[in-house]
Short mmCIF file of N, CA and C in Angstrom, two decimals:
data_model
loop_
_atom_site.label_atom_id
_atom_site.label_comp_id
_atom_site.label_asym_id
_atom_site.label_seq_id
_atom_site.Cartn_x
_atom_site.Cartn_y
_atom_site.Cartn_z
N UNK A 8 0.77 -1.14 -0.23
CA UNK A 8 0.06 0.20 -0.07
C UNK A 8 0.96 1.30 0.15
N UNK A 9 0.24 2.32 -0.27
CA UNK A 9 1.13 4.03 -0.43
C UNK A 9 1.09 4.06 1.10
N UNK A 10 1.92 4.11 1.64
CA UNK A 10 2.04 4.20 3.35
C UNK A 10 1.57 5.63 3.53
N UNK A 11 1.77 6.52 2.77
CA UNK A 11 1.29 7.80 3.12
C UNK A 11 -0.06 7.61 3.02
N UNK A 12 -0.72 7.62 2.43
CA UNK A 12 -2.19 7.17 1.85
C UNK A 12 -2.38 6.27 3.55
N UNK A 13 -1.87 5.73 3.66
CA UNK A 13 -2.21 4.51 4.87
C UNK A 13 -2.15 5.55 6.15
N UNK A 14 -1.34 6.01 6.33
CA UNK A 14 -1.56 7.13 7.55
C UNK A 14 -2.21 8.09 7.83
N UNK A 15 -2.77 8.57 6.34
CA UNK A 15 -4.10 9.70 6.48
C UNK A 15 -5.36 8.88 6.64
N UNK A 16 -5.53 7.67 6.20
CA UNK A 16 -6.53 7.33 6.21
C UNK A 16 -7.22 5.99 7.53
N UNK A 17 -6.21 5.55 7.94
CA UNK A 17 -6.22 4.38 8.89
C UNK A 17 -7.13 4.48 9.73
N UNK A 18 -7.54 5.75 10.64
CA UNK A 18 -8.00 6.00 11.59
C UNK A 18 -9.08 6.95 11.81
N UNK A 19 -9.74 7.15 10.36
CA UNK A 19 -10.86 7.55 10.02
C UNK A 19 -12.01 6.87 11.20
N UNK A 20 -13.07 8.14 11.56
CA UNK A 20 -14.03 7.65 12.16
C UNK A 20 -14.97 7.75 11.31
N UNK A 21 -16.63 7.00 11.35
CA UNK A 21 -17.57 7.37 10.25
C UNK A 21 -17.61 8.25 9.37
N UNK A 22 -17.73 9.48 10.11
CA UNK A 22 -17.80 11.03 9.62
C UNK A 22 -16.70 10.97 8.38
N UNK A 23 -15.64 10.82 8.87
CA UNK A 23 -14.22 10.59 8.04
C UNK A 23 -14.47 9.92 6.53
N UNK A 24 -15.32 8.31 7.20
CA UNK A 24 -15.49 7.45 5.97
C UNK A 24 -16.52 8.14 4.82
N UNK A 25 -17.30 8.94 5.28
CA UNK A 25 -18.41 9.56 4.75
C UNK A 25 -17.54 10.82 3.67
N UNK A 26 -16.76 11.33 4.40
CA UNK A 26 -16.01 12.51 3.41
C UNK A 26 -15.32 11.94 2.30
N UNK A 27 -14.44 10.80 3.09
CA UNK A 27 -13.52 10.08 1.82
C UNK A 27 -14.88 9.23 0.82
N UNK A 28 -15.79 9.08 0.97
CA UNK A 28 -16.89 8.22 0.29
C UNK A 28 -17.26 9.44 -0.51
N UNK A 29 -17.64 10.73 -0.11
CA UNK A 29 -17.85 11.82 -1.09
C UNK A 29 -17.14 12.19 -2.12
N UNK A 30 -15.70 11.87 -1.44
CA UNK A 30 -14.58 12.04 -2.82
C UNK A 30 -14.38 11.18 -3.61
N UNK A 31 -14.72 10.21 -3.44
CA UNK A 31 -14.56 8.90 -4.32
C UNK A 31 -15.91 8.54 -4.86
N UNK A 32 -17.06 9.38 -4.62
CA UNK A 32 -18.54 8.85 -5.07
C UNK A 32 -18.75 8.54 -6.51
N UNK A 33 -17.79 9.39 -7.42
CA UNK A 33 -17.81 9.17 -8.72
C UNK A 33 -17.09 7.65 -9.27
N UNK A 34 -16.36 7.26 -8.48
CA UNK A 34 -15.71 6.46 -8.85
C UNK A 34 -16.25 4.99 -8.97
N UNK A 35 -15.74 3.90 -10.16
CA UNK A 35 -16.50 2.57 -10.27
C UNK A 35 -15.73 1.87 -9.80
N UNK A 36 -14.31 2.07 -9.34
CA UNK A 36 -13.67 0.88 -9.27
C UNK A 36 -13.05 1.53 -8.08
N UNK A 37 -12.59 0.65 -7.09
CA UNK A 37 -11.67 0.65 -5.71
C UNK A 37 -10.87 -0.19 -5.53
N UNK A 38 -9.53 -0.25 -5.74
CA UNK A 38 -8.75 -1.32 -5.42
C UNK A 38 -8.09 -0.94 -4.15
N UNK A 39 -7.82 -1.57 -2.94
CA UNK A 39 -6.81 -1.36 -2.29
C UNK A 39 -6.89 -2.93 -0.99
N UNK A 40 -6.49 -2.02 0.00
CA UNK A 40 -6.90 -3.01 1.27
C UNK A 40 -7.72 -3.04 2.36
N UNK A 41 -8.75 -3.90 2.34
CA UNK A 41 -9.38 -3.85 3.07
C UNK A 41 -9.33 -3.28 5.05
N UNK A 42 -7.90 -3.87 5.31
CA UNK A 42 -7.81 -3.75 6.42
C UNK A 42 -7.36 -2.57 6.80
N UNK A 43 -6.95 -1.54 5.65
CA UNK A 43 -6.58 -0.09 5.65
C UNK A 43 -7.59 0.78 6.11
N UNK A 44 -8.46 0.43 5.59
CA UNK A 44 -9.71 1.67 5.97
C UNK A 44 -11.01 0.58 6.13
N UNK A 45 -10.90 0.38 7.65
CA UNK A 45 -11.85 -0.51 8.43
C UNK A 45 -13.03 -0.51 7.92
N UNK A 46 -13.82 -1.84 7.72
CA UNK A 46 -15.11 -1.70 7.47
C UNK A 46 -15.47 -0.47 6.03
N UNK A 47 -14.41 -0.06 5.31
CA UNK A 47 -14.93 0.86 4.35
C UNK A 47 -15.75 0.64 3.14
N UNK A 48 -16.03 -0.81 3.04
CA UNK A 48 -16.65 -1.15 1.70
C UNK A 48 -18.31 -0.50 2.29
N UNK A 49 -19.16 -1.25 3.32
CA UNK A 49 -20.13 -0.79 3.34
C UNK A 49 -20.54 0.49 3.37
N UNK A 50 -19.83 1.27 4.17
CA UNK A 50 -19.81 2.73 3.91
C UNK A 50 -19.80 3.45 2.60
N UNK A 51 -18.85 3.00 1.91
CA UNK A 51 -18.57 3.76 0.87
C UNK A 51 -19.69 3.15 -0.29
N UNK A 52 -20.52 2.10 -0.07
CA UNK A 52 -21.44 1.63 -0.38
C UNK A 52 -22.88 2.55 -0.34
N UNK A 53 -22.85 2.65 0.99
CA UNK A 53 -24.01 3.54 0.67
C UNK A 53 -23.84 4.76 0.54
N UNK A 54 -22.73 5.70 0.06
CA UNK A 54 -22.57 6.90 -0.60
C UNK A 54 -22.90 6.15 -2.39
N UNK A 55 -21.87 5.22 -2.75
CA UNK A 55 -22.15 4.63 -4.09
C UNK A 55 -22.41 3.46 -4.48
N UNK A 56 -23.71 3.03 -4.04
CA UNK A 56 -24.22 1.41 -4.53
C UNK A 56 -23.75 0.63 -6.00
N UNK A 57 -23.01 1.68 -6.91
CA UNK A 57 -22.34 0.79 -8.00
C UNK A 57 -21.02 0.76 -7.78
N UNK A 58 -20.39 0.64 -6.72
CA UNK A 58 -18.89 0.80 -6.78
C UNK A 58 -18.29 -0.37 -6.77
N UNK A 59 -17.30 -0.92 -7.07
CA UNK A 59 -17.31 -2.05 -6.93
C UNK A 59 -15.54 -2.06 -6.26
N UNK A 60 -15.74 -2.45 -5.04
CA UNK A 60 -14.29 -2.52 -4.08
C UNK A 60 -13.65 -3.99 -4.04
N UNK A 61 -12.46 -4.16 -4.42
CA UNK A 61 -11.34 -5.12 -4.83
C UNK A 61 -10.36 -4.79 -3.45
N UNK A 62 -10.30 -5.67 -2.76
CA UNK A 62 -9.16 -5.95 -1.70
C UNK A 62 -8.28 -6.92 -1.73
N UNK A 63 -7.52 -6.64 -1.86
CA UNK A 63 -6.15 -7.73 -2.18
C UNK A 63 -5.15 -7.58 -0.80
N UNK A 64 -5.03 -8.94 -0.15
CA UNK A 64 -4.26 -8.71 1.15
C UNK A 64 -3.51 -10.34 1.09
N UNK A 65 -2.59 -10.32 2.01
CA UNK A 65 -1.90 -11.40 2.01
C UNK A 65 -2.24 -12.61 2.56
N UNK A 66 -3.32 -12.54 3.37
CA UNK A 66 -3.51 -13.84 3.55
C UNK A 66 -5.18 -13.78 4.27
N UNK A 67 -5.79 -12.72 3.45
CA UNK A 67 -7.29 -12.55 4.10
C UNK A 67 -8.16 -12.31 4.82
N UNK A 68 -9.04 -11.38 4.98
CA UNK A 68 -9.69 -10.60 6.05
C UNK A 68 -9.75 -11.42 7.61
N UNK A 69 -9.49 -12.67 7.48
CA UNK A 69 -9.34 -13.14 8.89
C UNK A 69 -8.47 -14.10 9.05
N UNK A 70 -8.66 -14.94 10.44
CA UNK A 70 -7.47 -16.06 10.47
C UNK A 70 -6.31 -15.15 11.04
N UNK A 71 -5.27 -16.20 11.47
CA UNK A 71 -4.34 -16.08 12.67
C UNK A 71 -3.27 -15.29 11.71
N UNK A 72 -3.16 -15.08 10.22
CA UNK A 72 -2.09 -14.28 9.40
C UNK A 72 -2.54 -12.98 9.18
N UNK A 73 -3.91 -12.60 9.08
CA UNK A 73 -4.44 -11.71 8.47
C UNK A 73 -3.90 -10.07 8.80
N UNK A 74 -3.16 -10.11 9.65
CA UNK A 74 -2.42 -8.96 10.05
C UNK A 74 -1.01 -8.83 9.44
N UNK A 75 -0.69 -9.76 8.88
CA UNK A 75 0.59 -9.95 8.91
C UNK A 75 0.90 -9.61 6.95
N UNK A 76 1.95 -8.88 6.77
CA UNK A 76 2.40 -8.62 5.33
C UNK A 76 2.47 -9.53 4.52
N UNK A 77 1.81 -9.64 3.16
CA UNK A 77 1.72 -10.93 2.30
C UNK A 77 3.02 -10.18 1.32
N UNK A 78 4.11 -10.61 1.39
CA UNK A 78 5.24 -10.56 0.52
C UNK A 78 5.64 -11.62 -0.05
N UNK A 79 5.66 -11.13 -1.32
CA UNK A 79 5.54 -12.42 -3.01
C UNK A 79 6.27 -13.75 -1.99
N UNK A 80 7.63 -13.72 -1.84
CA UNK A 80 8.48 -14.93 -1.33
C UNK A 80 8.21 -15.59 -0.37
N UNK A 81 7.43 -14.96 0.54
CA UNK A 81 6.90 -15.71 1.87
C UNK A 81 5.55 -16.46 1.58
N UNK A 82 4.68 -15.73 0.69
CA UNK A 82 3.39 -16.33 0.31
C UNK A 82 4.34 -17.41 -0.59
N UNK A 83 4.82 -17.91 -1.58
CA UNK A 83 5.33 -19.09 -2.19
C UNK A 83 5.90 -20.09 -1.28
N UNK A 84 6.66 -19.73 -0.09
CA UNK A 84 7.08 -20.79 0.52
C UNK A 84 5.87 -21.28 1.40
N UNK A 85 4.93 -20.07 2.17
CA UNK A 85 3.80 -21.10 2.68
C UNK A 85 2.61 -21.27 1.90
N UNK A 86 2.72 -21.02 0.60
CA UNK A 86 1.92 -21.82 -0.22
C UNK A 86 1.96 -22.75 -1.04
N UNK A 87 3.89 -23.24 -0.58
CA UNK A 87 4.09 -24.65 -1.17
C UNK A 87 4.80 -24.47 -2.62
N UNK A 88 4.63 -23.13 -3.16
CA UNK A 88 5.05 -23.28 -4.60
C UNK A 88 6.86 -23.53 -4.53
N UNK A 89 7.64 -23.04 -3.69
CA UNK A 89 8.72 -23.23 -3.61
C UNK A 89 9.44 -24.90 -2.96
N UNK A 90 8.44 -25.51 -2.42
CA UNK A 90 8.74 -26.96 -2.37
C UNK A 90 8.87 -27.76 -3.37
N UNK A 91 8.20 -27.25 -5.09
CA UNK A 91 7.93 -27.82 -6.29
C UNK A 91 9.15 -26.96 -7.03
N UNK A 92 10.07 -26.23 -6.85
CA UNK A 92 10.81 -25.38 -7.49
C UNK A 92 12.17 -25.28 -6.71
N UNK A 93 13.37 -25.71 -7.74
CA UNK A 93 14.97 -25.62 -7.57
C UNK A 93 15.18 -26.87 -8.31
N UNK A 94 16.61 -27.37 -7.49
CA UNK A 94 16.99 -28.58 -8.61
C UNK A 94 16.13 -29.86 -8.07
N UNK A 95 16.34 -30.27 -9.22
CA UNK A 95 15.85 -31.89 -9.09
C UNK A 95 16.57 -32.95 -8.15
N UNK A 96 16.13 -33.94 -7.47
CA UNK A 96 16.84 -34.76 -7.00
C UNK A 96 17.87 -35.43 -7.92
N UNK A 97 17.26 -35.79 -9.13
CA UNK A 97 18.15 -36.64 -9.80
C UNK A 97 19.82 -35.78 -10.27
N UNK A 98 19.35 -34.45 -10.14
CA UNK A 98 20.27 -33.99 -10.75
C UNK A 98 21.39 -33.28 -9.46
N UNK A 99 20.96 -34.05 -7.94
CA UNK A 99 21.86 -33.35 -6.69
C UNK A 99 20.72 -32.48 -6.06
N UNK A 100 19.63 -32.37 -6.65
CA UNK A 100 18.80 -31.48 -5.01
C UNK A 100 19.25 -30.15 -4.89
N UNK A 101 18.45 -29.70 -3.81
CA UNK A 101 18.93 -28.60 -3.05
C UNK A 101 17.82 -28.15 -2.16
N UNK A 102 17.86 -26.94 -1.80
CA UNK A 102 17.22 -26.35 -0.83
C UNK A 102 15.62 -25.83 -2.12
N UNK A 103 14.54 -25.53 -1.32
CA UNK A 103 13.55 -25.14 -1.71
C UNK A 103 13.97 -23.61 -2.61
N UNK A 104 13.91 -23.38 -3.71
CA UNK A 104 13.67 -22.00 -4.35
C UNK A 104 12.76 -21.32 -4.66
N UNK A 105 13.09 -19.94 -4.40
CA UNK A 105 11.21 -19.09 -5.19
C UNK A 105 11.77 -19.13 -6.30
N UNK A 106 10.46 -18.41 -7.05
CA UNK A 106 10.33 -18.29 -8.36
C UNK A 106 11.07 -17.31 -8.64
N UNK A 107 11.51 -16.96 -9.98
CA UNK A 107 12.25 -15.77 -10.32
C UNK A 107 11.29 -14.43 -10.61
N UNK A 108 10.34 -14.63 -10.59
CA UNK A 108 9.43 -13.57 -10.85
C UNK A 108 8.35 -13.42 -9.53
N UNK A 109 7.71 -12.58 -9.16
CA UNK A 109 6.88 -12.29 -8.24
C UNK A 109 5.29 -13.19 -8.83
N UNK A 110 5.29 -14.54 -8.54
CA UNK A 110 4.00 -15.18 -9.69
C UNK A 110 2.77 -15.01 -8.61
N UNK A 111 3.26 -15.29 -6.84
CA UNK A 111 2.18 -14.61 -6.19
C UNK A 111 0.89 -13.58 -6.33
N UNK A 112 2.19 -12.40 -6.83
CA UNK A 112 1.67 -10.98 -7.11
C UNK A 112 0.74 -11.21 -8.32
N UNK A 113 1.45 -11.56 -9.30
CA UNK A 113 1.15 -11.35 -10.47
C UNK A 113 -0.24 -12.48 -10.66
N UNK A 114 -0.04 -13.28 -10.32
CA UNK A 114 -1.52 -14.27 -10.49
C UNK A 114 -2.64 -13.56 -9.19
N UNK A 115 -2.66 -13.28 -8.21
CA UNK A 115 -3.21 -12.27 -8.17
C UNK A 115 -3.88 -11.27 -8.50
N UNK A 116 -3.12 -10.38 -9.43
CA UNK A 116 -3.63 -9.64 -10.17
C UNK A 116 -4.48 -10.05 -11.16
N UNK A 117 -3.92 -11.55 -11.44
CA UNK A 117 -4.60 -11.76 -12.87
C UNK A 117 -5.92 -12.20 -12.32
N UNK A 118 -6.10 -12.78 -11.21
CA UNK A 118 -7.60 -13.21 -10.20
C UNK A 118 -8.59 -11.88 -9.99
N UNK A 119 -7.39 -10.92 -10.01
CA UNK A 119 -8.70 -9.69 -10.10
C UNK A 119 -8.97 -9.13 -10.56
N UNK A 120 -8.28 -9.14 -11.62
CA UNK A 120 -8.75 -8.70 -13.34
C UNK A 120 -9.88 -9.47 -13.45
N UNK A 121 -10.08 -10.99 -13.48
CA UNK A 121 -11.03 -11.76 -14.09
C UNK A 121 -12.60 -11.42 -13.01
N UNK A 122 -11.88 -11.01 -11.55
CA UNK A 122 -13.24 -10.99 -10.92
C UNK A 122 -13.57 -9.47 -11.17
N UNK A 123 -12.76 -8.44 -11.15
CA UNK A 123 -13.35 -7.40 -11.53
C UNK A 123 -13.71 -7.15 -13.08
N UNK A 124 -13.70 -7.87 -13.94
CA UNK A 124 -14.60 -7.77 -14.93
C UNK A 124 -15.88 -8.65 -14.85
N UNK A 125 -15.96 -9.60 -14.07
CA UNK A 125 -17.17 -10.31 -13.60
C UNK A 125 -18.21 -9.18 -12.79
N UNK A 126 -17.60 -8.61 -12.29
CA UNK A 126 -18.45 -7.67 -11.25
C UNK A 126 -18.74 -6.62 -11.98
N UNK A 127 -18.02 -5.66 -13.16
CA UNK A 127 -18.47 -4.94 -14.44
C UNK A 127 -19.74 -5.08 -14.48
N UNK A 128 -19.50 -7.01 -15.25
CA UNK A 128 -20.84 -7.16 -15.99
C UNK A 128 -21.99 -7.23 -15.18
N UNK A 129 -21.62 -7.29 -13.82
CA UNK A 129 -22.77 -7.75 -12.96
C UNK A 129 -23.30 -6.29 -12.86
N UNK A 130 -22.71 -5.51 -12.36
CA UNK A 130 -22.84 -4.14 -12.27
C UNK A 130 -23.92 -3.44 -13.28
N UNK A 131 -23.36 -3.56 -14.60
CA UNK A 131 -24.06 -3.44 -15.82
C UNK A 131 -25.57 -4.06 -16.21
N UNK A 132 -25.94 -5.22 -15.43
CA UNK A 132 -26.67 -6.21 -15.61
C UNK A 132 -27.85 -5.74 -14.39
N UNK A 133 -27.22 -5.41 -13.38
CA UNK A 133 -28.17 -5.08 -12.21
C UNK A 133 -28.02 -3.61 -11.32
N UNK A 134 -26.95 -3.12 -11.69
CA UNK A 134 -26.81 -1.64 -11.08
C UNK A 134 -26.05 -1.64 -9.46
N UNK A 135 -26.06 -3.27 -9.45
CA UNK A 135 -25.44 -3.15 -7.94
C UNK A 135 -23.65 -3.43 -8.21
N UNK A 136 -23.20 -2.75 -7.19
CA UNK A 136 -21.58 -3.06 -6.78
C UNK A 136 -21.10 -3.98 -6.38
N UNK A 137 -19.69 -4.70 -6.07
CA UNK A 137 -19.55 -5.96 -5.36
C UNK A 137 -17.94 -5.50 -4.43
N UNK A 138 -18.22 -6.23 -3.53
CA UNK A 138 -17.10 -6.44 -2.71
C UNK A 138 -16.39 -7.66 -2.96
N UNK A 139 -15.12 -7.37 -3.59
CA UNK A 139 -14.02 -8.67 -4.41
C UNK A 139 -12.97 -8.98 -2.99
N UNK A 140 -13.03 -9.91 -2.61
CA UNK A 140 -11.90 -10.38 -1.49
C UNK A 140 -10.95 -11.21 -2.24
N UNK A 141 -9.69 -10.97 -2.23
CA UNK A 141 -8.69 -11.70 -2.84
C UNK A 141 -7.37 -11.88 -1.68
N UNK A 142 -6.96 -13.16 -1.70
CA UNK A 142 -5.45 -13.21 -0.87
C UNK A 142 -4.44 -13.47 -1.44
N UNK A 143 -3.49 -13.15 -1.46
CA UNK A 143 -2.13 -14.20 -2.28
C UNK A 143 -2.11 -15.43 -1.85
N UNK A 144 -2.29 -15.74 -0.73
CA UNK A 144 -2.09 -16.97 -0.48
C UNK A 144 -3.38 -17.74 -0.99
N UNK A 145 -4.54 -17.11 -0.85
CA UNK A 145 -5.60 -18.32 -1.58
C UNK A 145 -4.84 -18.32 -3.25
N UNK A 146 -4.63 -17.22 -4.16
CA UNK A 146 -4.39 -17.19 -5.35
C UNK A 146 -2.98 -18.41 -5.67
N UNK A 147 -2.20 -18.09 -4.87
CA UNK A 147 -1.53 -19.51 -4.60
C UNK A 147 -1.72 -20.87 -4.82
N UNK A 148 -2.39 -20.59 -3.69
CA UNK A 148 -3.03 -22.38 -3.46
C UNK A 148 -3.58 -22.60 -4.87
N UNK A 149 -4.68 -21.86 -5.28
CA UNK A 149 -4.91 -22.23 -6.61
C UNK A 149 -4.45 -22.56 -8.02
N UNK A 150 -3.41 -21.87 -7.87
CA UNK A 150 -2.47 -22.06 -9.04
C UNK A 150 -2.13 -23.76 -8.65
N UNK A 151 -1.67 -23.91 -7.55
CA UNK A 151 -1.09 -25.31 -7.57
C UNK A 151 -2.09 -26.37 -7.16
N UNK A 152 -3.53 -26.00 -7.64
CA UNK A 152 -4.00 -27.42 -7.64
C UNK A 152 -3.97 -28.36 -8.44
N UNK A 153 -3.37 -28.37 -9.00
CA UNK A 153 -2.69 -29.51 -10.37
C UNK A 153 -2.20 -30.40 -9.19
N UNK A 154 -1.10 -30.17 -8.40
CA UNK A 154 0.01 -30.67 -7.43
C UNK A 154 -0.82 -31.24 -6.36
N UNK A 155 -1.71 -30.46 -5.95
CA UNK A 155 -2.16 -30.95 -5.19
C UNK A 155 -3.62 -31.93 -5.72
N UNK A 156 -4.09 -32.07 -6.52
CA UNK A 156 -4.96 -33.04 -6.73
C UNK A 156 -4.35 -34.17 -7.19
N UNK A 157 -3.06 -34.08 -7.50
CA UNK A 157 -2.07 -35.42 -7.88
C UNK A 157 -1.57 -36.11 -6.60
N UNK A 158 -1.39 -35.26 -5.47
CA UNK A 158 -1.08 -35.90 -4.44
C UNK A 158 -2.16 -36.35 -3.69
N UNK A 159 -3.40 -36.11 -3.75
CA UNK A 159 -4.48 -36.40 -3.08
C UNK A 159 -5.14 -38.09 -3.77
N UNK A 160 -4.76 -38.03 -5.18
CA UNK A 160 -5.08 -38.92 -5.79
C UNK A 160 -4.28 -40.27 -5.27
N UNK A 161 -2.64 -39.73 -5.65
CA UNK A 161 -1.67 -40.53 -5.76
C UNK A 161 -1.04 -40.78 -4.11
N UNK A 162 -0.97 -39.87 -3.23
CA UNK A 162 -0.37 -39.54 -2.18
C UNK A 162 1.11 -39.62 -2.30
N UNK A 163 1.70 -39.15 -3.72
CA UNK A 163 2.91 -38.78 -3.56
C UNK A 163 3.19 -37.39 -3.86
N UNK A 164 4.14 -37.27 -2.96
CA UNK A 164 4.36 -35.93 -3.24
C UNK A 164 5.10 -35.15 -3.78
N UNK A 165 4.41 -34.02 -4.83
CA UNK A 165 4.68 -33.51 -5.79
C UNK A 165 6.37 -33.33 -5.66
N UNK A 166 6.90 -33.66 -7.18
CA UNK A 166 8.23 -33.86 -7.19
C UNK A 166 8.49 -31.93 -7.71
N UNK A 167 9.95 -31.83 -7.26
CA UNK A 167 10.51 -30.75 -7.78
C UNK A 167 10.97 -30.76 -9.08
N UNK A 168 10.61 -29.51 -10.17
CA UNK A 168 10.21 -29.57 -11.15
C UNK A 168 11.34 -28.86 -11.87
#
């Protein structure tokens, strides 16, 4: 997040959120982190019912890690991506490695794009906005679904690729 904005908006009360909402009343889409502006979707949706609010966090809105930062390489490790990345055992093996790109960030953005397009279509048909909640960890687990399926079918740990 933009920390300058975060410091300005994190402690807004209901009146402050209403003022913020009036400033963004003409906005079609807001992308940010729900945790920065506590309870803001409901408040902003009162002002602009057509608003599409997309929240992207590291670990989601609840659970034990909800307040932790979502750094791509941490998400890759916790999500299991690093366990299949690195030097294969038949070539000598080695420790888990992160992917060369920030793939957890990239895939979260791709999932957000698809969700935003669906929300825009919904709004065009119904006039209603939407709240979209994405977590980097959820998106990383989703891209590993084939590995999980193979594990549950065969009981074999996915190999390092």
